[in-house]
Tab-separated table of C-alpha atoms and ligand atoms in Angstrom:
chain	number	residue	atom	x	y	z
A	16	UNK	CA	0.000	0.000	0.000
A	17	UNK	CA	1.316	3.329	-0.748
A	18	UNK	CA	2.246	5.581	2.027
A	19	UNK	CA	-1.972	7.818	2.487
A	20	UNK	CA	-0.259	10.845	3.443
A	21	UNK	CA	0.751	10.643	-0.456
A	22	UNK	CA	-3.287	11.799	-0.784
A	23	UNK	CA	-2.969	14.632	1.304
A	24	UNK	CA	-2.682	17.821	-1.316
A	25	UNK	CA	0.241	20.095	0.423
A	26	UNK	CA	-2.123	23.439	0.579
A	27	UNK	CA	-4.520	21.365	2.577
A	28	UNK	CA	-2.015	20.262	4.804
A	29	UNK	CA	-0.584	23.613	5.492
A	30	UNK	CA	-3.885	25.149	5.781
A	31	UNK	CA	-4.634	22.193	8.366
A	32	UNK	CA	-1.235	22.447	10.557
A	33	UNK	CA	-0.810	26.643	10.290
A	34	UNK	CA	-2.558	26.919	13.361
A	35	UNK	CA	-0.528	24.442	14.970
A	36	UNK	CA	2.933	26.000	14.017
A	37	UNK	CA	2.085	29.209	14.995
A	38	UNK	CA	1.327	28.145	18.537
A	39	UNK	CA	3.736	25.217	19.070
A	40	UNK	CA	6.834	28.076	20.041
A	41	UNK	CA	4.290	30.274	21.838
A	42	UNK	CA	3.689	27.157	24.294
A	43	UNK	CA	6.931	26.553	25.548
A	44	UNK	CA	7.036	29.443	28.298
A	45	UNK	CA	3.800	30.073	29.210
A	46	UNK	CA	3.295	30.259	32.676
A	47	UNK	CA	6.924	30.515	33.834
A	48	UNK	CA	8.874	33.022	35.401
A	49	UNK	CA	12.286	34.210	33.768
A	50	UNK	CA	15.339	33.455	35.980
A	51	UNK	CA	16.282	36.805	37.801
A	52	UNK	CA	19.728	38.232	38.924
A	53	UNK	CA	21.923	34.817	39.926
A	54	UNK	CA	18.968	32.983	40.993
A	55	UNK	CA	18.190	30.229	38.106
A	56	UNK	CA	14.737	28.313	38.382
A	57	UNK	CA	13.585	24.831	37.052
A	58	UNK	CA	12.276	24.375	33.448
A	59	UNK	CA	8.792	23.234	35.253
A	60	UNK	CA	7.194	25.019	37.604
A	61	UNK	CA	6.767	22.582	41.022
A	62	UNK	CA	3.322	21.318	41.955
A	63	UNK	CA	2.547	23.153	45.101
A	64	UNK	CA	0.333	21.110	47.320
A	65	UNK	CA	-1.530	22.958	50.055
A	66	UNK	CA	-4.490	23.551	51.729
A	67	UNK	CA	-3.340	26.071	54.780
A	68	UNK	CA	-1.565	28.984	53.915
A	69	UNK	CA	0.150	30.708	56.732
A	70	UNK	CA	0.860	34.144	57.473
A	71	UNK	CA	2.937	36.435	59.657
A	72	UNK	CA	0.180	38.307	60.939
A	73	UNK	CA	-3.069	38.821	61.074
A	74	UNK	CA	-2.853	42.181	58.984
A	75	UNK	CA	-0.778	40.076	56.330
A	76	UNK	CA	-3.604	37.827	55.805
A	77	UNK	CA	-6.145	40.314	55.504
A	78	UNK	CA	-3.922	42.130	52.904
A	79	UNK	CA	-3.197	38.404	51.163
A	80	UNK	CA	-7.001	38.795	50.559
A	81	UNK	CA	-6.820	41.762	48.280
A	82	UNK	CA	-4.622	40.839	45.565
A	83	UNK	CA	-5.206	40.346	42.103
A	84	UNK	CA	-9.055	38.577	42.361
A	85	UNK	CA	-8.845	35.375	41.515
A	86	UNK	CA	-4.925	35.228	42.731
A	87	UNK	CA	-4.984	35.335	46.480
A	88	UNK	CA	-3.005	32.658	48.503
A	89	UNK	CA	-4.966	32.749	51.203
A	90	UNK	CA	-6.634	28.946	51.447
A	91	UNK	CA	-5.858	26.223	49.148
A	92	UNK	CA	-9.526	25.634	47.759
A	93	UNK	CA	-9.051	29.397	46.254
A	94	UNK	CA	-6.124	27.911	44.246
A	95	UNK	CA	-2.451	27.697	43.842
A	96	UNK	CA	0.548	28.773	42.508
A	97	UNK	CA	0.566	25.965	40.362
A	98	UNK	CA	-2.650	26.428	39.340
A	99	UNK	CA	-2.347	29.812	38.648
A	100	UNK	CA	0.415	29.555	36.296
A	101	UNK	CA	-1.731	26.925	34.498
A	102	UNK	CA	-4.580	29.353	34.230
A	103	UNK	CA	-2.412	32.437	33.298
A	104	UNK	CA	-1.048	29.685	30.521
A	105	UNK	CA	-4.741	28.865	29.265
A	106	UNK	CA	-5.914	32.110	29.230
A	107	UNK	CA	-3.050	33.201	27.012
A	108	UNK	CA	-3.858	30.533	24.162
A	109	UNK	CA	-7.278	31.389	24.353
A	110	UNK	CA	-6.723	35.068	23.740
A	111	UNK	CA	-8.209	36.163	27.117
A	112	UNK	CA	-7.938	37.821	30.348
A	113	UNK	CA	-8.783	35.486	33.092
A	114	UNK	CA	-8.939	31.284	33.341
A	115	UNK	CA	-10.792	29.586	36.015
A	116	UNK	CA	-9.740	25.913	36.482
A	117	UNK	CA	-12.180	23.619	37.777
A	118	UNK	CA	-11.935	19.607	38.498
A	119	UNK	CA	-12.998	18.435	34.620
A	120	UNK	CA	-14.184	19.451	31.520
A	121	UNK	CA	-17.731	19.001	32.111
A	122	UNK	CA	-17.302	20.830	35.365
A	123	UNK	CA	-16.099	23.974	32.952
A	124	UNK	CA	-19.110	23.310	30.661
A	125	UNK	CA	-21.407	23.729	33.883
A	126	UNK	CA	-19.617	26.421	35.541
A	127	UNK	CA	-20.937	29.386	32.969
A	128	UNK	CA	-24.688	28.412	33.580
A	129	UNK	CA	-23.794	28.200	37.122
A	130	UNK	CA	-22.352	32.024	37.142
A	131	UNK	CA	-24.629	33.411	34.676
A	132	UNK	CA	-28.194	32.073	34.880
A	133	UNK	CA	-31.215	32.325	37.322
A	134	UNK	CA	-34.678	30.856	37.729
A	135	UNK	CA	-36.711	32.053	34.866
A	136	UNK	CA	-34.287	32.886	32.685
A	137	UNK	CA	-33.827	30.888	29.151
A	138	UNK	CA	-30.805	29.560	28.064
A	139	UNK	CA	-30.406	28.219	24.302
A	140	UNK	CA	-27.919	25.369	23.674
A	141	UNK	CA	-26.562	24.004	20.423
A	142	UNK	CA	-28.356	20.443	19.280
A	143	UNK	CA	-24.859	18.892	18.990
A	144	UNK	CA	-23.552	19.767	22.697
A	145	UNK	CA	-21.445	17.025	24.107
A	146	UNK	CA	-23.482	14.462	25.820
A	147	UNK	CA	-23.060	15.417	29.410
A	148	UNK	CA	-23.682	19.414	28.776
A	149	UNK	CA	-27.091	18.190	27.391
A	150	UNK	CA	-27.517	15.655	30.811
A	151	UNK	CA	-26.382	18.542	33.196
A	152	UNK	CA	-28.822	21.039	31.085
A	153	UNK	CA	-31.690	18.314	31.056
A	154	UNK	CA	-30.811	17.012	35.063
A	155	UNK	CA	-29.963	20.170	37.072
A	156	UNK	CA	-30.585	23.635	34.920
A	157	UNK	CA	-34.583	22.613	34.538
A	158	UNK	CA	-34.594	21.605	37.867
A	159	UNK	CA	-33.182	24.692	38.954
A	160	UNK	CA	-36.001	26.685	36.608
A	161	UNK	CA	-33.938	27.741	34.095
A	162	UNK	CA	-35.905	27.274	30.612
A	163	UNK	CA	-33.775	25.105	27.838
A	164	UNK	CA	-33.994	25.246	24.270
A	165	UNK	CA	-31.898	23.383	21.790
A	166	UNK	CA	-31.058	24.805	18.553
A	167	UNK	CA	-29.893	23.174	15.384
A	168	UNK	CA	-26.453	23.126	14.841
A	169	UNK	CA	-26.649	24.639	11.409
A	170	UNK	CA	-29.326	26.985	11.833
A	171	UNK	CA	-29.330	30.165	10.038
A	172	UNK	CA	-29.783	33.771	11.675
A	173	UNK	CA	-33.553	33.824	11.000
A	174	UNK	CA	-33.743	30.746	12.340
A	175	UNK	CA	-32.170	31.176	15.001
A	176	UNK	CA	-34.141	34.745	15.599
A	177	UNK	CA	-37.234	32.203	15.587
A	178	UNK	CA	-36.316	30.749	18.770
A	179	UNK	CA	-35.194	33.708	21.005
A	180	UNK	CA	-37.304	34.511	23.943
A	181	UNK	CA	-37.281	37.775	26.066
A	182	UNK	CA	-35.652	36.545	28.810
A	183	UNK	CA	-32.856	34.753	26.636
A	184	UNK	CA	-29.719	34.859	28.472
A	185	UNK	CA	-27.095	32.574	27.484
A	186	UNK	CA	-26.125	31.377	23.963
A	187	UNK	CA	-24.231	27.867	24.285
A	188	UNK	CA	-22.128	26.923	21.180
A	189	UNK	CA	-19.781	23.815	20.366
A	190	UNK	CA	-18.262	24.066	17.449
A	191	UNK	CA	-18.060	21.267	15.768
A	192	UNK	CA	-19.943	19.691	17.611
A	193	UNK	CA	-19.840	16.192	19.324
A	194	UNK	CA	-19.952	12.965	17.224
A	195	UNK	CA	-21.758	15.218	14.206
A	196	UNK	CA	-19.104	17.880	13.782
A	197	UNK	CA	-21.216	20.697	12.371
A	198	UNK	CA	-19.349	23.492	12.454
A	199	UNK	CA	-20.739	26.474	13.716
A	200	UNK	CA	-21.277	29.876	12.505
A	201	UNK	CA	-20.091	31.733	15.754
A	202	UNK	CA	-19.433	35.234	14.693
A	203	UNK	CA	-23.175	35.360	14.119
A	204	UNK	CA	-24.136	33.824	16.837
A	205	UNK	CA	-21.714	36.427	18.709
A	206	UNK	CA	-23.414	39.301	16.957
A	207	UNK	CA	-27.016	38.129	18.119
A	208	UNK	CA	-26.084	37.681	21.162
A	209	UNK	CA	-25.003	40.999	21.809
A	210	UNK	CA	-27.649	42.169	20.314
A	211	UNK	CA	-30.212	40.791	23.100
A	212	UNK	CA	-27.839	41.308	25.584
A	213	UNK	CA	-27.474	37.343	26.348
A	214	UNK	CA	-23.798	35.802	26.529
A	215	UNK	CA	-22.368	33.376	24.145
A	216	UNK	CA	-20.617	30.325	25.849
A	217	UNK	CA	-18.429	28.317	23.368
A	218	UNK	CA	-17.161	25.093	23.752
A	219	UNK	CA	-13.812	25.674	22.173
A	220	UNK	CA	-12.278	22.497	23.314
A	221	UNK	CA	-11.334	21.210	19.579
A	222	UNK	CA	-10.277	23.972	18.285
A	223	UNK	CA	-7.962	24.765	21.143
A	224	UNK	CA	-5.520	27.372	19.612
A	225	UNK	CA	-7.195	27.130	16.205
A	226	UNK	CA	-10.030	29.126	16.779
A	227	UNK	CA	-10.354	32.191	19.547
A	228	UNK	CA	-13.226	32.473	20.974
A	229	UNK	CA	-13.472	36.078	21.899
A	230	UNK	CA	-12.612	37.705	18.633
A	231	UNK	CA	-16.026	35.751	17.745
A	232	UNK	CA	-17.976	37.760	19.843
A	233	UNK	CA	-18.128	34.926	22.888
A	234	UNK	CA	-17.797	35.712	26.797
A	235	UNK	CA	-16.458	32.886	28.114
A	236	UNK	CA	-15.006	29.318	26.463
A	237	UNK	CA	-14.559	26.222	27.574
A	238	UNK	CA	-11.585	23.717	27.602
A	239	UNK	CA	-11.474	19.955	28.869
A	240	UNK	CA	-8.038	19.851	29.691
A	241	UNK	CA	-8.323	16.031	29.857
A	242	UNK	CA	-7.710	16.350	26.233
A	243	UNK	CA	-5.235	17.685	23.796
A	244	UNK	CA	-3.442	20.143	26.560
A	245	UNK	CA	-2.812	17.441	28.905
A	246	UNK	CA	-2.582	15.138	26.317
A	247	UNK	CA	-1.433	11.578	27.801
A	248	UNK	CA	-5.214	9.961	29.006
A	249	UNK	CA	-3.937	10.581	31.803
A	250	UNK	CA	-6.055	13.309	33.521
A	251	UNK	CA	-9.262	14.926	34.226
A	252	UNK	CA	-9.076	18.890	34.233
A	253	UNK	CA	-11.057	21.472	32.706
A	254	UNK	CA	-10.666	25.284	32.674
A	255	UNK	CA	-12.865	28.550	31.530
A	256	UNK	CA	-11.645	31.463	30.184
A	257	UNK	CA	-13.389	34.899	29.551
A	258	UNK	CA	-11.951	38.445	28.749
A	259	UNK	CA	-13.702	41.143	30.292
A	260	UNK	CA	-13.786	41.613	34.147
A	261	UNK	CA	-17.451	41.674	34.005
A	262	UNK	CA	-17.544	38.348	32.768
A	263	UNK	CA	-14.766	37.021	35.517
A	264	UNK	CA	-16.470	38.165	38.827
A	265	UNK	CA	-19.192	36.219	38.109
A	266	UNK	CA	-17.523	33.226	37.342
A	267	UNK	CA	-14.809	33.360	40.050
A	268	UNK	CA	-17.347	33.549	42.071
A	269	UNK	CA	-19.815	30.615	41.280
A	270	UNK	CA	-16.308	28.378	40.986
A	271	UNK	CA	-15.521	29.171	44.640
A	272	UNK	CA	-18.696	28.948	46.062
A	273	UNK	CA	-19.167	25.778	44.415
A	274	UNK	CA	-16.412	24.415	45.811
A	275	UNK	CA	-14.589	23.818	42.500
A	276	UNK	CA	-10.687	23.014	42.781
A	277	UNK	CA	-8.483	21.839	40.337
A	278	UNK	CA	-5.826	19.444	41.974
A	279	UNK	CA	-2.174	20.280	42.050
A	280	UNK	CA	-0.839	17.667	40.185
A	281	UNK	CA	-3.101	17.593	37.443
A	282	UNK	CA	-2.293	21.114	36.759
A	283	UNK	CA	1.369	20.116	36.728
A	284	UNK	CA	0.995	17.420	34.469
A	285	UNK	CA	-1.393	20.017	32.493
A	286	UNK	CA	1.617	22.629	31.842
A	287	UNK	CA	3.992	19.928	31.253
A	288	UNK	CA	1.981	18.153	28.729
A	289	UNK	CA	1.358	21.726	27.073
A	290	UNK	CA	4.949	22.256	25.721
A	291	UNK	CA	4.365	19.394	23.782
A	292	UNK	CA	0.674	20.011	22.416
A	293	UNK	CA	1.658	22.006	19.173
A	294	UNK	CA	3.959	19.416	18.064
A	295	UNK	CA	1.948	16.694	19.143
A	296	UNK	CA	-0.930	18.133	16.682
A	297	UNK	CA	1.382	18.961	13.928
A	298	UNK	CA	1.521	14.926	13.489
A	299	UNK	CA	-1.636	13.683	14.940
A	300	UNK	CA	-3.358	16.530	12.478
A	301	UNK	CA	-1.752	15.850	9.727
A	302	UNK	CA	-2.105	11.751	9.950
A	303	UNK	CA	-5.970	12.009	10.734
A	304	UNK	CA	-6.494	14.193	7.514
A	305	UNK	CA	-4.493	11.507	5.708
A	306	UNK	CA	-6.543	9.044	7.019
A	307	UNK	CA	-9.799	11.079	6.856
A	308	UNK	CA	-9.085	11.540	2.759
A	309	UNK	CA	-8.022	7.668	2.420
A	310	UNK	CA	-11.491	6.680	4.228
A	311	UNK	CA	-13.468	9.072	1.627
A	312	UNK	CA	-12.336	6.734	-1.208
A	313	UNK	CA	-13.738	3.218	0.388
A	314	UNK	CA	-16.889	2.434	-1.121
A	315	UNK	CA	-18.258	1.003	2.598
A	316	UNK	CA	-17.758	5.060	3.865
A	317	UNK	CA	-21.083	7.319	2.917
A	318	UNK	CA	-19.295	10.292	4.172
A	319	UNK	CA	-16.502	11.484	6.635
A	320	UNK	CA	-17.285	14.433	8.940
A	321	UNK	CA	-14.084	16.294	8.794
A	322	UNK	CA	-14.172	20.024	9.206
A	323	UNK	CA	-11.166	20.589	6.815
A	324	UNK	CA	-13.284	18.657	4.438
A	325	UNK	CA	-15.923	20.145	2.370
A	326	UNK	CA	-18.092	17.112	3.264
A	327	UNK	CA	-18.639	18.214	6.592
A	328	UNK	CA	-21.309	20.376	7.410
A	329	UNK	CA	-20.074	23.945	8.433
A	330	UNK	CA	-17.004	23.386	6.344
A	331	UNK	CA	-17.527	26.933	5.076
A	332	UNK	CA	-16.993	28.423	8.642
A	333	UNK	CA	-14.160	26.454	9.399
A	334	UNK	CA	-12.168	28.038	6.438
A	335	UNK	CA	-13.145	31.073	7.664
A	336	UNK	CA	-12.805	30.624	11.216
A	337	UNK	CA	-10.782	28.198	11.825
A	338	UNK	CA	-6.130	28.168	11.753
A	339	UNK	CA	-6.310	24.761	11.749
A	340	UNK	CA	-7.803	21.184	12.289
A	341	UNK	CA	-6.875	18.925	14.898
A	342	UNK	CA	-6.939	15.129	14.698
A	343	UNK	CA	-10.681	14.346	15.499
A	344	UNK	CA	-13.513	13.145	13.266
A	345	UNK	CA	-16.426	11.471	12.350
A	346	UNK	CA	-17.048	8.495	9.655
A	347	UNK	CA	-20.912	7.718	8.393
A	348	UNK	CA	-20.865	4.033	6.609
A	349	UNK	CA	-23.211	3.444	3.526
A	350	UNK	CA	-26.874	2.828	4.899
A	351	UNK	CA	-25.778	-1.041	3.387
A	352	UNK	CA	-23.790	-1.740	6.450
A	353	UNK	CA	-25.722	-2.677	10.359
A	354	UNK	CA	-24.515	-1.217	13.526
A	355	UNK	CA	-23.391	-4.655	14.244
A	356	UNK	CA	-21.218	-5.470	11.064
A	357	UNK	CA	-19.223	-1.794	12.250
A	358	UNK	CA	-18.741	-2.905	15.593
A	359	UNK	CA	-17.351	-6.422	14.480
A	360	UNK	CA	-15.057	-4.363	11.989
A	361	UNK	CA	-14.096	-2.160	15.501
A	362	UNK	CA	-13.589	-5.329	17.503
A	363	UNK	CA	-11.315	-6.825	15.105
A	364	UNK	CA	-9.082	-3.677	14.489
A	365	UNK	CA	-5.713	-3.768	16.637
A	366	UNK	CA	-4.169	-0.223	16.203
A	367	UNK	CA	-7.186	1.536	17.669
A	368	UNK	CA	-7.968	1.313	21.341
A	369	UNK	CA	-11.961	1.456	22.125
A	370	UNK	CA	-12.303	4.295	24.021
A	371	UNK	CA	-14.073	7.577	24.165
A	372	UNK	CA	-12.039	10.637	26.405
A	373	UNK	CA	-9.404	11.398	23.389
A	374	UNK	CA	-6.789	13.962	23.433
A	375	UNK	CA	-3.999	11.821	23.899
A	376	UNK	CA	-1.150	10.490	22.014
A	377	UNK	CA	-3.130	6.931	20.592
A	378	UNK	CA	-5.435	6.791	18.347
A	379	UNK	CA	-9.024	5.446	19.498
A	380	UNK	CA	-12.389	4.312	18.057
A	381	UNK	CA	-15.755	4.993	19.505
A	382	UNK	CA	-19.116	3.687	18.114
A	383	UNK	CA	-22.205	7.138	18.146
A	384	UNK	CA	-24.615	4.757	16.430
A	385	UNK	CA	-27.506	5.219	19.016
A	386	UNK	CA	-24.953	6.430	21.272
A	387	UNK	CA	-26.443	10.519	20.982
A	388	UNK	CA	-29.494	12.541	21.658
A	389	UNK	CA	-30.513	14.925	19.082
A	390	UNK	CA	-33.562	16.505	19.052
A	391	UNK	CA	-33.614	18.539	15.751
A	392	UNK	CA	-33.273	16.465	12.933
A	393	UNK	CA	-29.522	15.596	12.035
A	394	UNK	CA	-28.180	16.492	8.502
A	395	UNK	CA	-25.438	13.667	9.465
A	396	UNK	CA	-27.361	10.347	9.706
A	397	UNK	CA	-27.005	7.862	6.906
A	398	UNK	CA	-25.076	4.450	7.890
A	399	UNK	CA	-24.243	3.441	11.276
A	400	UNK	CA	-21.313	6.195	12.693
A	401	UNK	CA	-17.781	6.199	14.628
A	402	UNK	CA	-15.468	8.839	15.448
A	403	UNK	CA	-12.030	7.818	15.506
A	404	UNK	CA	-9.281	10.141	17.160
A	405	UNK	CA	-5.682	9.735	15.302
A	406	UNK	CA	-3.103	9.320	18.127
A	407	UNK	CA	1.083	9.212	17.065
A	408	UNK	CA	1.133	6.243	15.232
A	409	UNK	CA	2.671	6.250	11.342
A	410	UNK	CA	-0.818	6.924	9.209
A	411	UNK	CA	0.643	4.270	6.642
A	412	UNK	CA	-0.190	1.218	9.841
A	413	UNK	CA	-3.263	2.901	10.704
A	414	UNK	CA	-4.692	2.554	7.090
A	415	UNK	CA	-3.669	-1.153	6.828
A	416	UNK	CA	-5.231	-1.669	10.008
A	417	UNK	CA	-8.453	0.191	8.847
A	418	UNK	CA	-8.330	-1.378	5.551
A	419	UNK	CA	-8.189	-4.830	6.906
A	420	UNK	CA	-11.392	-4.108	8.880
A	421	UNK	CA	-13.267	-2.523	6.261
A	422	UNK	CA	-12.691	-5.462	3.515
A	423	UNK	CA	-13.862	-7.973	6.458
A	424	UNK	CA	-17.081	-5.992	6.744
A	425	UNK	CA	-17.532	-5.489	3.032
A	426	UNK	CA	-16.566	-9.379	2.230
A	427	UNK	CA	-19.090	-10.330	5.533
A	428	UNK	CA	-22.009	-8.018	3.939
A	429	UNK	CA	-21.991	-9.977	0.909
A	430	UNK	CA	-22.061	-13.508	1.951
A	431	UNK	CA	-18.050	-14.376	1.702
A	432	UNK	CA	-17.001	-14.437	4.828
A	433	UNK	CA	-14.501	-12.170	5.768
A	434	UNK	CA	-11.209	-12.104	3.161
B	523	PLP	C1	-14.451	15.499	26.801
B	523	PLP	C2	-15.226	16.723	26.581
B	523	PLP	C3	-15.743	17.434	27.666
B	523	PLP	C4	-15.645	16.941	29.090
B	523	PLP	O1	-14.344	16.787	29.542
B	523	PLP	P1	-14.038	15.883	30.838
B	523	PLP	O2	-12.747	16.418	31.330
B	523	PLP	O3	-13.937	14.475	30.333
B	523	PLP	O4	-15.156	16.067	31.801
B	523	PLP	C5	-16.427	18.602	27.398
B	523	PLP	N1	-16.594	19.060	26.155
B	523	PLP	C6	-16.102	18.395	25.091
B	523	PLP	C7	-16.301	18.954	23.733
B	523	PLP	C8	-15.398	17.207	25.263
B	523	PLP	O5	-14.941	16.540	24.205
């Protein structure tokens, strides 16, 4: 078989890793002092562990309490150095002023609501919001009183204009979004937000250095860390980042009355895994759109939902939006194929692990088939689905691996057993 990344045409590629280079050298500092006068310090930043913090005097700790909000050492549930560098570090890559880290990612998808909505107040959530947003919307926000509608994915302005109420007050994009990878149209969603004085929330981790948030027109976005930035499946951290003070008291606020604390090593881990992020993408990016363009020539694949592709719904927005792609994506088999013959094709492969919290440096496989809630009608559905997320490995073994399992579910379909 000849090498797939032989498919890949070399604007495409560029246009798919820019992003990626750009940011790669701007990740190697972030959140570290420079050495001063004959002092050196350690490449990484140590993982301070802490919960008392104690003072000289009782004047000291009252002053402790006045710094920079959001900064104060004064208890460890308030955070800690470590922490803080982390969130100074996310905050940066995001393009704004203030990061709040909380325990995981779906923690940071809940913490917005929880700082910005009240009983009686109507929040409208994109259709294609990862699975537990939707649960924690559905579980706790109705309960709570707040009203929920969702909104298609690819809905136009009037559309969109359709389903505003008065008391609309939060906007919640994810762009693309889970499993179905529409791509959003933010900047317009940004505009009508600010137009009824509501505030976008966008769900930026994917595009994590490839697409900033708040030149969009959103107020706060969200990152599970767990993914790409840690990057090593190794972790559970999320953090959310907004860029006007306005937006941050509020949030700092519901964090630390909610008790929300990131742990010290995980935020070490976080930083360190980082440096590495941009590179890591450069060659996880470029293999998945390799193997993304080598799966759009089988005959048993209806359609792959890649947003560098122009087969994926959005695509336009992603050109425009968008610096780069990063190494996750969606495949729709022909309508020919069950549910069951994919998952025997998954079961057999070897080179993909079964596993759904990606991010990290192998590649994985996760059946969506029946797995997601949508309650506007997807554009997406044809065949039974997977997403796969490309890890490290050399794109040239994934493909044989892939293409093994694909003529077994082909030769199975039509009575011959598998070849
Ligand atoms: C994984 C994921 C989350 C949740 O992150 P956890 O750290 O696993 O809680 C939130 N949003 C998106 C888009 C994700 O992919």
């Amino acid at each position: 078989m000849t090498d797939p990344m032989a498919l890949v045409p070399p604007d495409l590629l560029e246009r798919v890793l820019r992003g990626w280079r750009d940011l790669s050298p701007r990740l190697v500092p972030l959140g570290r002092d420079r050495p001063e006068g004959e002092q050196g310090i350690f490449v990484n930043p140590p993982a301070t562990r802490g919960s008392t913090v104690l003072f000289s005097s009782v004047g000291a700790m009252e002053q402790a309490g006045h710094g920079r909000y959001g900064d104060e050492l004064i208890y460890g549930a308030m955070g800690t150095p470590i922490g803080h560098r982390l969130e100074q570090a996310i905050a940066t890559i995001e393009g704004g002023t203030h990061a709040q880290l909380v325990p995981s990612g779906l923690a940071a998808c809940a913490l917005p609501f929880l700082a910005y909505a009240k009983a009686g107040e109507h929040c409208l959530l994109a259709d294609s919001v990862y699975g537990p947003t939707r649960r924690f919307a559905e579980k706790v926000l109705r309960r709570f009183g707040v009203e929920i509608t969702y909104f298609p994915p690819t809905a136009t302005e009037a559309e969109l204009r359709g389903l505003i109420q008065p008391n609309t007050r939060i906007i919640f994009a994810e762009s693309p979004g889970s499993h179905s990878f529409e791509v959003q149209d933010v900047p317009m969603l940004g505009r009508l937000a600010a137009q009824i004085g509501a505030r976008l929330i966008v769900d930026n981790t994917w595009g994590i250095g490839l697409f900033s948030p708040f030149q969009h027109g959103a107020h706060a976005s969200v990152q599970a860390l767990s993914k790409y930035p840690s990057g090593h499946s190794d972790l559970i951290l999320g953090a959310v980042t907004v860029a006007s003070e306005a937006d941050w008291r509020p949030l700092r606020d519901a964090a630390i009355q909610a008790g929300q604390v990131a742990g010290p090593d995980d935020c070490a881990l976080t930083l360190r895994g980082l440096r590495t992020m941009g590179v890591r993408q450069m060659q996880q990016a470029a293999t998945a759109l390799a193997v993304a363009l080598w799966l759009e020539g089988r005959p048993e694949v209806a359609r792959v939902l890649h947003p560098a592709l122009p087969s994926c719904p959005g695509h336009e927005y992603w050109k425009r939006d968008f610096t780069g792609a990063s190494s996750l994506f969606g495949v729709v088999f022909d309508a020919a194929f069950t549910t069951e013959d994919m998952v025997a094709m998954i079961d057999g492969l070897s080179l993909f692990g079964i596993g759904a919290s990606w991010g990290g440096y192998e590649s994985l496989v996760l059946p969506t088939t029946g797995g997601i809630s949508r309650q506007c009608p997807s554009v997406t559905q044809a065949g039974p689905t997977c997403r796969l997320h490309i890890g490290l490995e050399a794109a040239e073994a994934l493909v044989a691996d892939l293409a093994r399992g694909l003529d077994g579910m082909s030769a199975a379909r039509h009575g011959h057993g598998p070849a």
